[in-house]
Amino acid sequence: PVLFVLTYRDDQEEGSPLLAATQAHWPPGAEVRTLTVGRLDDDDAGRLALALLGAHDDAARVAAAAIARESHGSPFLVDELVRAQQARPPQGPSPAVFTLDESGAERVALLPDDARLLLEVVAVSGLPLPVDTVSAAAGEPPRADEAFALLRAHRFVRFGLREGREIVETTHDRIREAIVSRLPPERTRLHHGRLARVLEANKDADPQAVAIQLLGAGDHDRVGAYAERAAEQAIAKVAFDRAVQLFRLALDHTDASSRDAVRLRLRLAGALAWAGRGAQAAQVFLEAAERETGAPRVELERAAAEQLLSSGRIDEGARVLHGVLAAIGMKAPGSTLSAVFWLVVYRARLAVMGLRFRARGADDVRAEDRSRIEAMYAVAMGFAIVDVILAACMQARVLIHSLRSGDRHQVLRAAALEATQLAATGGRPSRRERQLFDVAESIREHVGDDAETRSFLEGAKGVAAFLRGQWRESRLILEASHRKLPDSRSPWFSNANLFAVRCLYLSGEIKELVRRQAAAFADAQDRGDLYTLVNYATTTMMTTHLAADDPEGARRCARESMAQWSQTGFFVQHWQAMAYEPDVDLYLGNGGAAYDRLLRDLPALRRSMLLNVQFVRGMTCYARGRCAVASIGSVPKLRRARIAEARRMARRLARERMPWTSALAAMVSAVAENADGRRDESIASLRRAVTAAESAGMAMHAAASKHRLGEAVGGSEGAALTAAARAQIDGEGIRNAARWLAIYLPGTWEGDGPRAKRRR
């Protein structure tokens, strides 16, 4: 075992190659925790100041409290202010406590001229800069080395290495701000101008640094060109958020009516999309579209619609996309029944066409054909796990047009996605599905095994494995796919990440789920990615809240997220809330509320056609069977009907004939037989559930079944079973095991006392 602790400053997160490589290549199975070390609160900062002052009288306590406030919770600044306070001559029983600005001014005034000049240049630059650059901008002071050593000794600056060069920067932003605030404006502009000239003279200079110095010097005419160069470099380093800031800076210093502004606006939109900020990217695309006509306008609106859909702005994205389809002479089905009809038509047409096509280069495909394919693909991709029937319909249409166009890239993408659509129906892989993946693989080998193509194809296979209940295999494939393109923010890879996290839940790895999901959820919040937030909040986020014994947090999470979601139809996210929210009531022992919540949306689910997806069908039966039995206490007169309903759900699950549905069928059967007082039959079902769940890789379902089996059989065998199950449940960080078990297998489970009477 190895414990590896890595510390870094916030401003190093994007610029450090070490951090980028480390975060992208953690070995499989590594437990990674990121802890943010924030500011101290005022009480802690005051205690630190008092300890450093080395006194505990009233004057020291007054000084410590003032230092704590002035430091804003920074331990470094607490130390600096204490040092400054102690360096002052004694001032009686009530010493004046001065600010960081005053402290800095006094300390700077005591510096020799050369050191003060170098410090001013470092502070004005606002960036870590090579030591020789700072010296040159300061006029090459004759004793620069001694001056820098003095600045380091007084903790004004710190040094480091970047790309083999020694760099220097101020030790803290507030120290830098205090120094700059006391400089006359003309002196600040003078330092900026000198830094800009020195940097420009070096062909390897950082263009971002040049842009900042030109801006500070008031030379606005040349800022845009350097900011654009810096933005392009940031994109090459996959620092998309930094690129966004720099493209905005370039636009601010470019004539808004010029063609350069149009080009920069498109690059800004692309950077926003790569950064996963889809809603912002869409807005920029739409602003650019207003200045265009014809095909360019249509293409920009299509890009905007794709970003809106991928970020969860379903209604707005659909409106824009319908306009795009109309502009190119197409339209999407207007209802679920229409989508089903056309899906049958398109798949029949594909059966007649076959998968052969005449390959053409991308340049040989007509622009209007490419536009049609991209528009349909945007619908298929944007609705992939929102409105799966519409997505399947448009995906089949994409494949038809891709085969006709002959564009290998389009065919590969369409074939892989069509294969995942077929996988959603469940059962063993069909001949057609295997053919589609074979076509995609052969194209990949022909066009070259680039990382994006391989990652996309592996991701499609990983999703197909998930849809068949192969949780472990799916996660391994999806994680391998993600490692090839760790910084991708495309809609497809967002879906792949969602499926990978759900695999953790279904395979019972709750502790790892908590860790992975927390980071992904925080990232989605930062980017305003409603799509990812809602998909987590209506599924695994509720699970992690319940694992932490926070049922109200689980309920709030789901309801607040769904309040922001589209209400124009019954989509996958509505089903997720329907299927997972009852777990909160099961956890609280309120089976009647769980059943009512599930049944409330059942008619809408049936109309949506989502039950054609095996995963949706199976999980719905599992939830309905559990909730039916759990609700008996609230409606005793319906006891027989609810038990019969649970048995019916168990039979439906068994008919799916998949390892994972067999495990769920046995669990629902056990719950029903237990409620009916049929102890022997319930025990037999639990034994089948343990075996089936372990075989399907559903460790937590197996543990829950094992625990209930132990409760049912009692005696030494029962004690051993419950102890083993409890160790596994506790090992995954579950706070309240009794309530947790009620989610999986609700009911009261008897030991090996007198047998319950059979109920007829």
XYZ file of C-alpha atoms in Angstrom, residues 591-596 599 624-650 668 671-673 675-676:
40
model
C -44.044 2.034 1.677
C -47.409 3.590 0.852
C -45.786 6.845 -0.286
C -43.209 4.896 -2.303
C -45.939 2.968 -4.138
C -48.001 6.107 -4.803
C -47.752 4.609 -9.758
C -42.895 -1.781 -8.591
C -42.565 -5.231 -6.980
C -40.744 -3.874 -3.940
C -43.068 -0.902 -3.513
C -46.214 -3.070 -3.838
C -45.166 -5.229 -0.889
C -43.851 -2.286 1.145
C -47.220 -0.508 0.763
C -49.252 -3.294 2.418
C -49.046 -1.672 5.842
C -50.848 1.433 4.560
C -53.609 -0.522 2.774
C -54.149 -3.848 4.671
C -57.316 -4.599 2.686
C -55.269 -4.748 -0.511
C -52.716 -7.179 0.917
C -53.570 -10.009 -1.477
C -53.639 -7.707 -4.501
C -50.268 -6.144 -3.684
C -48.609 -9.530 -3.123
C -50.063 -10.746 -6.420
C -48.749 -7.623 -8.101
C -45.244 -8.282 -6.761
C -45.359 -11.882 -7.972
C -46.437 -10.635 -11.386
C -43.438 -8.288 -11.496
C -41.131 -11.158 -10.510
C -38.888 -9.518 -5.716
C -40.126 -10.137 -0.821
C -43.566 -11.332 -2.004
C -43.284 -14.804 -0.426
C -45.024 -10.965 2.959
C -47.331 -13.944 2.365
